[in-house]
């Protein structure tokens, strides 16, 4: 067999990530085992009907042809309105690029900004695509540990300490996956100032921007309105329960947006227009269900956090956003992978080992609590039986 390319070989096989664990869990289910699912980060309910109907209607209306690479004008306009409403500035149309999900946008942003050998500072643990894309592009990883004692928030001082003359990009994410941490306004402002002073690209992943429990989301993009160096992503997957629709967007300096479009032309061409039409319905339609769902997540959060804290050897801080609990499990004496395997095989609870999000995830597990309170309670009891 002939060798595959070096760049692709730099992406290691996924053995402990959400899809790998889901496959293991489904195998056990096929063997007749009952599994309680906490591995995948997606809402457990359907997106509101008016969104699906808009997508179906758009197919009926014939919005099924190739369309503009950067996105159809009416969806881009809805995004301009959305950014103006939520971030306080109105980007120009040439700053917006529509992607099939935030995940895809991450790769394109890194590809548009990083040369081999450039340094990229990004949180650890964090959403795996940052590190894997950087590996693919042969950029140099500079890990920014997010610490439990700091509530997993990003520390501007730690970022400053890691900047060298090779630093090209800083990646931040708040609310954060896998910890649920929300970095506060003062800290985000400071990070944006550092990026400005040092003239470094700042990529702010705001995919959970509508999913905060107490604080209001603050965006690093406010500083330069994505004109100079800040690149923002947001999307429909989480708050609108549209994970399978694959729809997200980036707001970027016009030169970066243009380069990303050139790469899109040579890859996926465009996001289907009927999907973007559904996106318009999401952004422009009734938003009240988001608050209703966040109230529901808050109840689930409170149950899972107190449940996890009642398990010997576990310690869980209270997440301020998203739907992830990230307990420390060092008190159990097991590694994260050992414990996640034990919980799956013995307790029938599928969760993720922290190292699925990078080496600093060792000593933690991630539970996505986008599931019912009954399932959460059942899982806590099942874990307790296996642990004690
Ligand atoms: C931090 C973060 N960014 C981006 C994404 C990608 O979201 P999607 O591609 O579904 O829009 C995810 C998904 O879990 C995420 O957690």
CSV table of C-alpha atoms and ligand atoms in Angstrom, one decimal:
chain,number,residue,atom,x,y,z
A,1,UNK,CA,0.0,0.0,0.0
A,2,UNK,CA,1.4,3.4,-0.9
A,3,UNK,CA,1.9,6.0,1.9
A,4,UNK,CA,-0.6,8.8,2.4
A,5,UNK,CA,0.6,12.4,2.6
A,6,UNK,CA,2.6,13.8,5.5
A,7,UNK,CA,0.0,16.5,6.2
A,8,UNK,CA,-2.9,14.1,6.5
A,9,UNK,CA,-0.7,11.7,8.6
A,10,UNK,CA,-0.2,14.5,11.1
A,11,UNK,CA,-3.9,14.1,12.0
A,12,UNK,CA,-3.9,11.2,14.5
A,13,UNK,CA,-6.8,8.6,14.4
A,14,UNK,CA,-9.7,9.6,16.6
A,15,UNK,CA,-9.8,7.0,19.4
A,16,UNK,CA,-11.4,8.8,22.3
A,17,UNK,CA,-13.4,11.7,20.7
A,18,UNK,CA,-17.2,11.9,20.7
A,19,UNK,CA,-17.7,9.9,17.5
A,20,UNK,CA,-15.3,7.2,18.5
A,21,UNK,CA,-17.1,6.8,21.9
A,22,UNK,CA,-20.5,7.0,20.2
A,23,UNK,CA,-19.5,4.1,17.9
A,24,UNK,CA,-18.3,2.0,21.0
A,25,UNK,CA,-21.5,2.8,22.8
A,26,UNK,CA,-23.7,1.9,19.8
A,27,UNK,CA,-21.8,-1.4,19.5
A,28,UNK,CA,-22.7,-2.2,23.2
A,29,UNK,CA,-26.3,-1.2,22.4
A,30,UNK,CA,-26.4,-3.7,19.5
A,31,UNK,CA,-25.2,-6.3,22.0
A,32,UNK,CA,-28.3,-5.6,24.1
A,33,UNK,CA,-26.7,-3.2,26.7
A,34,UNK,CA,-28.5,-0.1,27.9
A,35,UNK,CA,-26.3,3.0,27.5
A,36,UNK,CA,-26.9,6.4,28.9
A,37,UNK,CA,-25.5,9.0,26.4
A,38,UNK,CA,-23.4,12.0,27.5
A,39,UNK,CA,-20.7,11.9,24.8
A,40,UNK,CA,-22.1,14.0,21.9
A,41,UNK,CA,-22.5,17.8,22.3
A,42,UNK,CA,-25.8,18.3,20.7
A,43,UNK,CA,-29.3,19.4,21.9
A,44,UNK,CA,-31.7,16.5,22.6
A,45,UNK,CA,-34.6,18.2,20.9
A,46,UNK,CA,-35.5,19.1,17.3
A,47,UNK,CA,-35.1,22.6,16.0
A,48,UNK,CA,-38.3,24.7,16.0
A,49,UNK,CA,-40.8,23.9,13.3
A,50,UNK,CA,-40.7,27.3,11.6
A,51,UNK,CA,-37.0,26.7,10.8
A,52,UNK,CA,-37.6,23.2,9.3
A,53,UNK,CA,-40.6,24.5,7.4
A,54,UNK,CA,-38.5,27.4,5.9
A,55,UNK,CA,-35.9,24.8,4.7
A,56,UNK,CA,-38.6,22.5,3.2
A,57,UNK,CA,-40.4,25.4,1.5
A,58,UNK,CA,-37.1,26.6,0.0
A,59,UNK,CA,-36.6,23.2,-1.6
A,60,UNK,CA,-40.1,23.4,-3.0
A,61,UNK,CA,-39.4,26.9,-4.3
A,62,UNK,CA,-36.4,25.5,-6.2
A,63,UNK,CA,-33.5,26.9,-4.1
A,64,UNK,CA,-31.5,23.9,-5.0
A,65,UNK,CA,-28.9,25.3,-7.4
A,66,UNK,CA,-25.3,26.5,-6.9
A,67,UNK,CA,-25.3,29.9,-5.2
A,68,UNK,CA,-22.8,32.5,-4.2
A,69,UNK,CA,-19.6,31.1,-2.5
A,70,UNK,CA,-19.7,33.5,0.4
A,71,UNK,CA,-23.4,32.9,1.1
A,72,UNK,CA,-26.7,34.1,-0.4
A,73,UNK,CA,-27.3,37.9,0.0
A,74,UNK,CA,-30.4,37.6,2.2
A,75,UNK,CA,-28.7,35.2,4.7
A,76,UNK,CA,-25.7,37.5,4.8
A,77,UNK,CA,-28.0,40.4,5.5
A,78,UNK,CA,-29.6,38.4,8.3
A,79,UNK,CA,-26.1,37.8,9.7
A,80,UNK,CA,-25.3,41.6,9.4
A,81,UNK,CA,-28.5,42.3,11.5
A,82,UNK,CA,-27.6,39.6,14.0
A,83,UNK,CA,-24.1,40.9,14.5
A,84,UNK,CA,-25.3,44.4,14.9
A,85,UNK,CA,-27.9,43.3,17.4
A,86,UNK,CA,-25.6,41.0,19.4
A,87,UNK,CA,-22.1,42.6,19.0
A,88,UNK,CA,-23.0,46.2,18.4
A,89,UNK,CA,-21.4,46.7,15.0
A,90,UNK,CA,-22.6,46.0,11.5
A,91,UNK,CA,-20.1,44.1,9.4
A,92,UNK,CA,-20.0,44.8,5.6
A,93,UNK,CA,-21.2,42.0,3.3
A,94,UNK,CA,-17.6,41.3,2.2
A,95,UNK,CA,-16.7,40.4,5.8
A,96,UNK,CA,-19.1,37.5,6.0
A,97,UNK,CA,-18.5,34.0,4.8
A,98,UNK,CA,-21.1,31.2,5.3
A,99,UNK,CA,-19.9,27.7,6.1
A,100,UNK,CA,-21.3,24.2,6.4
A,101,UNK,CA,-20.9,24.5,10.2
A,102,UNK,CA,-18.5,26.2,12.5
A,103,UNK,CA,-16.2,23.2,12.4
A,104,UNK,CA,-15.4,23.7,8.7
A,105,UNK,CA,-15.0,27.5,9.3
A,106,UNK,CA,-12.2,26.7,11.9
A,107,UNK,CA,-10.1,24.9,9.3
A,108,UNK,CA,-10.5,27.6,6.7
A,109,UNK,CA,-9.6,30.3,9.2
A,110,UNK,CA,-6.4,28.6,10.2
A,111,UNK,CA,-5.6,27.8,6.5
A,112,UNK,CA,-6.1,31.5,5.6
A,113,UNK,CA,-3.9,32.8,8.4
A,114,UNK,CA,-1.1,30.3,9.3
A,115,UNK,CA,2.1,29.5,7.5
A,116,UNK,CA,4.1,26.4,8.4
A,117,UNK,CA,6.1,27.2,11.5
A,118,UNK,CA,3.9,30.1,12.6
A,119,UNK,CA,2.9,29.9,16.3
A,120,UNK,CA,-0.8,29.5,17.3
A,121,UNK,CA,-1.8,30.0,20.9
A,122,UNK,CA,-5.0,28.1,21.8
A,123,UNK,CA,-6.6,26.8,24.9
A,124,UNK,CA,-6.0,23.4,26.2
A,125,UNK,CA,-8.2,21.4,26.7
A,126,UNK,CA,-10.3,22.8,23.8
A,127,UNK,CA,-12.4,21.8,20.8
A,128,UNK,CA,-10.1,19.4,18.9
A,129,UNK,CA,-10.3,21.0,15.5
A,130,UNK,CA,-8.1,23.9,16.5
A,131,UNK,CA,-5.1,21.7,17.3
A,132,UNK,CA,-5.8,19.2,14.5
A,133,UNK,CA,-6.0,21.9,11.8
A,134,UNK,CA,-2.8,23.5,13.1
A,135,UNK,CA,-1.1,20.1,12.9
A,136,UNK,CA,-2.3,19.6,9.4
A,137,UNK,CA,-0.9,23.1,8.4
A,138,UNK,CA,2.4,22.4,10.2
A,139,UNK,CA,1.9,25.4,12.5
A,140,UNK,CA,3.5,25.4,15.9
A,141,UNK,CA,1.2,24.7,18.8
A,142,UNK,CA,1.5,26.8,21.8
A,143,UNK,CA,-0.9,25.5,24.5
A,144,UNK,CA,-2.7,27.8,26.8
A,145,UNK,CA,-3.7,25.7,29.8
A,146,UNK,CA,-7.2,26.5,31.2
A,147,UNK,CA,-7.0,25.8,34.9
A,148,UNK,CA,-9.7,24.5,37.2
A,149,UNK,CA,-8.6,26.9,39.9
A,150,UNK,CA,-9.4,29.8,37.5
A,151,UNK,CA,-12.8,28.4,36.8
A,152,UNK,CA,-11.3,27.3,33.4
A,153,UNK,CA,-11.5,30.9,32.2
A,154,UNK,CA,-8.9,32.2,29.8
A,155,UNK,CA,-6.1,34.2,31.5
A,156,UNK,CA,-4.9,37.2,29.5
A,157,UNK,CA,-1.5,37.1,31.4
A,158,UNK,CA,-1.0,33.5,30.4
A,159,UNK,CA,-1.6,34.5,26.7
A,160,UNK,CA,0.9,37.4,27.0
A,161,UNK,CA,3.5,35.1,28.4
A,162,UNK,CA,3.3,32.8,25.4
A,163,UNK,CA,3.6,35.5,22.7
A,164,UNK,CA,6.8,35.5,20.6
A,165,UNK,CA,7.7,37.2,17.4
A,166,UNK,CA,6.4,34.1,15.6
A,167,UNK,CA,2.9,34.2,17.1
A,168,UNK,CA,0.5,34.7,14.3
A,169,UNK,CA,-2.9,33.6,15.8
A,170,UNK,CA,-4.6,33.5,19.2
A,171,UNK,CA,-7.7,31.3,19.5
A,172,UNK,CA,-10.2,31.9,22.2
A,173,UNK,CA,-13.6,30.2,22.9
A,174,UNK,CA,-16.2,31.4,25.3
A,175,UNK,CA,-18.5,29.8,26.5
A,176,UNK,CA,-15.9,27.0,26.2
A,177,UNK,CA,-16.0,23.4,25.1
A,178,UNK,CA,-15.3,21.2,27.0
A,179,UNK,CA,-15.4,23.1,30.3
A,180,UNK,CA,-18.5,25.3,30.0
A,181,UNK,CA,-16.4,28.2,31.2
A,182,UNK,CA,-17.3,31.8,30.4
A,183,UNK,CA,-14.3,34.2,30.2
A,184,UNK,CA,-15.6,37.6,31.5
A,185,UNK,CA,-15.8,40.9,29.7
A,186,UNK,CA,-12.7,42.4,31.3
A,187,UNK,CA,-10.6,39.4,30.4
A,188,UNK,CA,-11.9,39.3,26.8
A,189,UNK,CA,-11.2,43.0,26.4
A,190,UNK,CA,-7.7,42.5,27.7
A,191,UNK,CA,-7.1,39.7,25.3
A,192,UNK,CA,-8.4,41.8,22.4
A,193,UNK,CA,-6.0,44.6,23.5
A,194,UNK,CA,-3.1,42.3,23.6
A,195,UNK,CA,-3.9,41.1,20.0
A,196,UNK,CA,-4.1,44.7,18.9
A,197,UNK,CA,-0.9,45.8,20.6
A,198,UNK,CA,1.1,42.8,19.3
A,199,UNK,CA,-0.7,42.9,15.9
A,200,UNK,CA,-1.7,39.2,16.0
A,201,UNK,CA,-4.8,37.6,14.4
A,202,UNK,CA,-7.4,36.8,17.0
A,203,UNK,CA,-9.9,34.1,16.3
A,204,UNK,CA,-12.9,34.1,18.6
A,205,UNK,CA,-15.1,31.0,18.5
A,206,UNK,CA,-18.5,32.1,19.7
A,207,UNK,CA,-20.6,29.0,18.7
A,208,UNK,CA,-22.2,29.0,22.3
A,209,UNK,CA,-22.8,32.8,22.3
A,210,UNK,CA,-26.5,32.4,23.1
A,211,UNK,CA,-25.9,29.8,25.8
A,212,UNK,CA,-24.9,31.6,29.0
A,213,UNK,CA,-26.7,31.1,32.3
A,214,UNK,CA,-26.0,34.3,34.1
A,215,UNK,CA,-23.6,36.6,32.3
A,216,UNK,CA,-24.2,38.3,28.9
A,217,UNK,CA,-22.0,37.2,26.1
A,218,UNK,CA,-19.1,39.6,25.4
A,219,UNK,CA,-17.3,39.4,22.0
A,220,UNK,CA,-13.7,40.1,21.4
A,221,UNK,CA,-14.8,41.3,17.9
A,222,UNK,CA,-16.1,44.6,19.4
A,223,UNK,CA,-12.5,45.9,19.6
A,224,UNK,CA,-11.8,46.1,15.8
A,225,UNK,CA,-15.2,45.2,14.4
A,226,UNK,CA,-13.4,42.3,12.5
A,227,UNK,CA,-11.8,44.9,10.3
A,228,UNK,CA,-8.1,44.4,11.1
A,229,UNK,CA,-7.4,41.1,12.9
A,230,UNK,CA,-10.3,39.6,14.6
A,231,UNK,CA,-12.2,36.7,13.1
A,232,UNK,CA,-15.4,35.6,14.7
A,233,UNK,CA,-17.4,32.4,14.2
A,234,UNK,CA,-20.9,31.7,15.3
A,235,UNK,CA,-23.5,29.2,14.0
A,236,UNK,CA,-26.9,27.6,14.2
A,237,UNK,CA,-26.0,24.2,15.5
A,238,UNK,CA,-26.2,24.6,19.3
A,239,UNK,CA,-28.7,27.4,20.2
A,240,UNK,CA,-31.1,26.5,17.4
A,241,UNK,CA,-30.6,22.7,17.7
A,242,UNK,CA,-29.5,22.6,14.0
A,243,UNK,CA,-26.4,20.4,14.3
A,244,UNK,CA,-27.3,18.2,11.3
A,245,UNK,CA,-28.2,21.1,9.1
A,246,UNK,CA,-24.5,22.1,9.0
A,247,UNK,CA,-24.7,25.9,9.0
A,248,UNK,CA,-22.4,28.5,10.5
A,249,UNK,CA,-20.6,31.7,9.5
A,250,UNK,CA,-17.4,33.7,9.9
A,251,UNK,CA,-17.0,37.4,10.2
A,252,UNK,CA,-13.5,38.4,9.2
A,253,UNK,CA,-11.3,41.2,7.8
A,254,UNK,CA,-12.3,41.5,4.1
A,255,UNK,CA,-8.9,40.2,2.9
A,256,UNK,CA,-9.2,37.1,5.0
A,257,UNK,CA,-12.8,36.5,4.0
A,258,UNK,CA,-11.8,36.8,0.3
A,259,UNK,CA,-9.0,34.2,0.7
A,260,UNK,CA,-11.4,31.8,2.5
A,261,UNK,CA,-13.8,32.2,-0.4
A,262,UNK,CA,-11.1,31.3,-2.9
A,263,UNK,CA,-10.5,28.1,-0.9
A,264,UNK,CA,-14.2,27.4,-0.8
A,265,UNK,CA,-14.4,27.7,-4.6
A,266,UNK,CA,-11.9,24.8,-4.8
A,267,UNK,CA,-13.6,22.7,-2.2
A,268,UNK,CA,-17.4,22.7,-1.3
A,269,UNK,CA,-18.4,25.5,-3.7
A,270,UNK,CA,-21.2,26.9,-1.5
A,271,UNK,CA,-23.6,26.1,1.3
A,272,UNK,CA,-27.0,24.9,-0.1
A,273,UNK,CA,-29.4,27.8,-0.5
A,274,UNK,CA,-32.3,26.0,1.2
A,275,UNK,CA,-30.1,25.4,4.3
A,276,UNK,CA,-29.3,29.2,4.3
A,277,UNK,CA,-33.0,30.0,3.9
A,278,UNK,CA,-33.6,27.9,7.1
A,279,UNK,CA,-30.9,29.9,8.7
A,280,UNK,CA,-32.7,33.2,7.9
A,281,UNK,CA,-35.8,31.7,9.6
A,282,UNK,CA,-33.7,30.9,12.6
A,283,UNK,CA,-32.1,34.3,13.0
A,284,UNK,CA,-35.1,36.3,12.1
A,285,UNK,CA,-37.9,34.2,13.7
A,286,UNK,CA,-39.1,33.9,17.3
A,287,UNK,CA,-36.1,33.6,19.7
A,288,UNK,CA,-38.1,32.9,22.9
A,289,UNK,CA,-37.4,29.1,22.8
A,290,UNK,CA,-33.7,29.8,23.4
A,291,UNK,CA,-34.5,31.3,26.8
A,292,UNK,CA,-36.9,28.4,27.5
A,293,UNK,CA,-34.2,25.9,26.6
A,294,UNK,CA,-31.6,27.6,28.7
A,295,UNK,CA,-33.9,27.5,31.7
A,296,UNK,CA,-34.2,23.7,31.0
A,297,UNK,CA,-30.4,23.4,30.7
A,298,UNK,CA,-29.9,25.3,34.0
A,299,UNK,CA,-32.0,22.7,35.8
A,300,UNK,CA,-30.1,19.9,34.2
A,301,UNK,CA,-26.8,21.6,35.0
A,302,UNK,CA,-27.7,21.9,38.7
A,303,UNK,CA,-28.7,18.2,38.9
A,304,UNK,CA,-25.6,16.9,37.1
A,305,UNK,CA,-23.2,19.2,39.0
A,306,UNK,CA,-24.5,18.2,42.4
A,307,UNK,CA,-24.8,14.6,41.3
A,308,UNK,CA,-21.1,14.5,40.1
A,309,UNK,CA,-20.0,16.2,43.3
A,310,UNK,CA,-21.6,13.5,45.3
A,311,UNK,CA,-19.5,10.8,43.7
A,312,UNK,CA,-16.3,9.8,45.7
A,313,UNK,CA,-13.2,11.2,44.0
A,314,UNK,CA,-15.1,13.6,41.7
A,315,UNK,CA,-15.1,17.4,41.9
A,316,UNK,CA,-17.1,19.5,39.5
A,317,UNK,CA,-17.1,23.3,39.1
A,318,UNK,CA,-20.3,24.9,38.0
A,319,UNK,CA,-20.3,25.6,34.2
A,320,UNK,CA,-21.5,29.1,33.3
A,321,UNK,CA,-22.4,28.3,29.7
A,322,UNK,CA,-23.0,25.7,27.0
A,323,UNK,CA,-24.1,22.2,28.2
A,324,UNK,CA,-20.9,20.6,29.4
A,325,UNK,CA,-19.8,19.5,32.9
A,326,UNK,CA,-16.1,18.9,33.2
A,327,UNK,CA,-15.5,17.2,36.6
A,328,UNK,CA,-12.0,16.5,37.9
A,329,UNK,CA,-11.7,12.8,38.7
A,330,UNK,CA,-8.1,12.6,40.1
A,331,UNK,CA,-9.6,11.6,43.4
A,332,UNK,CA,-10.6,8.2,41.9
A,333,UNK,CA,-7.0,7.3,41.3
A,334,UNK,CA,-7.8,6.4,37.7
A,335,UNK,CA,-6.7,8.1,34.5
A,336,UNK,CA,-9.4,9.7,32.4
A,337,UNK,CA,-9.3,7.1,29.7
A,338,UNK,CA,-9.4,4.2,32.3
A,339,UNK,CA,-12.4,5.8,34.0
A,340,UNK,CA,-14.3,6.7,30.8
A,341,UNK,CA,-13.8,3.0,29.6
A,342,UNK,CA,-14.9,1.7,33.0
A,343,UNK,CA,-18.0,3.9,33.1
A,344,UNK,CA,-19.0,2.9,29.5
A,345,UNK,CA,-18.4,-0.8,30.0
A,346,UNK,CA,-19.5,-1.3,33.6
A,347,UNK,CA,-21.9,1.5,34.3
A,348,UNK,CA,-23.3,1.9,30.8
A,349,UNK,CA,-22.6,5.6,30.9
A,350,UNK,CA,-20.9,7.1,27.8
A,351,UNK,CA,-18.9,10.2,28.5
A,352,UNK,CA,-15.6,11.6,27.1
A,353,UNK,CA,-12.1,11.4,28.7
A,354,UNK,CA,-10.6,14.9,29.1
A,355,UNK,CA,-7.6,14.1,26.9
A,356,UNK,CA,-10.0,13.9,23.9
A,357,UNK,CA,-9.6,17.7,24.1
A,358,UNK,CA,-5.8,17.8,24.6
A,359,UNK,CA,-3.2,16.7,27.2
A,360,UNK,CA,-4.3,19.2,29.8
A,361,UNK,CA,-7.7,17.4,29.8
A,362,UNK,CA,-6.0,14.6,31.8
A,363,UNK,CA,-7.7,14.1,35.2
A,364,UNK,CA,-11.1,15.2,33.8
A,365,UNK,CA,-14.2,13.7,32.1
A,366,UNK,CA,-16.7,15.6,29.9
A,367,UNK,CA,-20.4,15.1,30.3
A,368,UNK,CA,-22.7,16.7,27.7
A,369,UNK,CA,-25.9,17.2,29.8
A,370,UNK,CA,-28.2,17.8,26.8
A,371,UNK,CA,-30.3,15.0,28.1
A,372,UNK,CA,-33.2,14.4,30.5
A,373,UNK,CA,-33.0,14.9,34.3
A,374,UNK,CA,-34.1,11.3,34.7
A,375,UNK,CA,-31.2,10.1,32.5
A,376,UNK,CA,-28.8,12.3,34.5
A,377,UNK,CA,-30.0,10.9,37.8
A,378,UNK,CA,-29.8,7.3,36.6
A,379,UNK,CA,-26.3,7.9,35.3
A,380,UNK,CA,-25.1,9.3,38.6
A,381,UNK,CA,-26.4,6.3,40.5
A,382,UNK,CA,-24.9,3.9,38.0
A,383,UNK,CA,-21.5,5.6,38.3
A,384,UNK,CA,-21.7,5.5,42.1
A,385,UNK,CA,-22.2,1.8,42.0
A,386,UNK,CA,-19.2,1.2,39.9
A,387,UNK,CA,-16.9,3.6,41.8
A,388,UNK,CA,-17.7,2.5,45.3
B,1,LIG,C1,-16.2,25.2,20.5
B,1,LIG,C2,-16.8,24.6,19.2
B,1,LIG,N1,-16.6,25.3,18.1
B,1,LIG,C3,-17.2,24.8,16.9
B,1,LIG,C4,-18.0,23.7,16.9
B,1,LIG,C5,-18.5,23.3,15.6
B,1,LIG,O1,-19.9,23.4,15.5
B,1,LIG,P1,-20.7,23.1,14.1
B,1,LIG,O2,-19.7,22.6,13.1
B,1,LIG,O3,-21.7,22.0,14.5
B,1,LIG,O4,-21.3,24.4,13.8
B,1,LIG,C6,-18.2,23.0,18.1
B,1,LIG,C7,-19.0,21.8,18.1
B,1,LIG,O5,-19.1,21.1,19.0
B,1,LIG,C8,-17.6,23.5,19.3
B,1,LIG,O6,-17.8,22.9,20.5
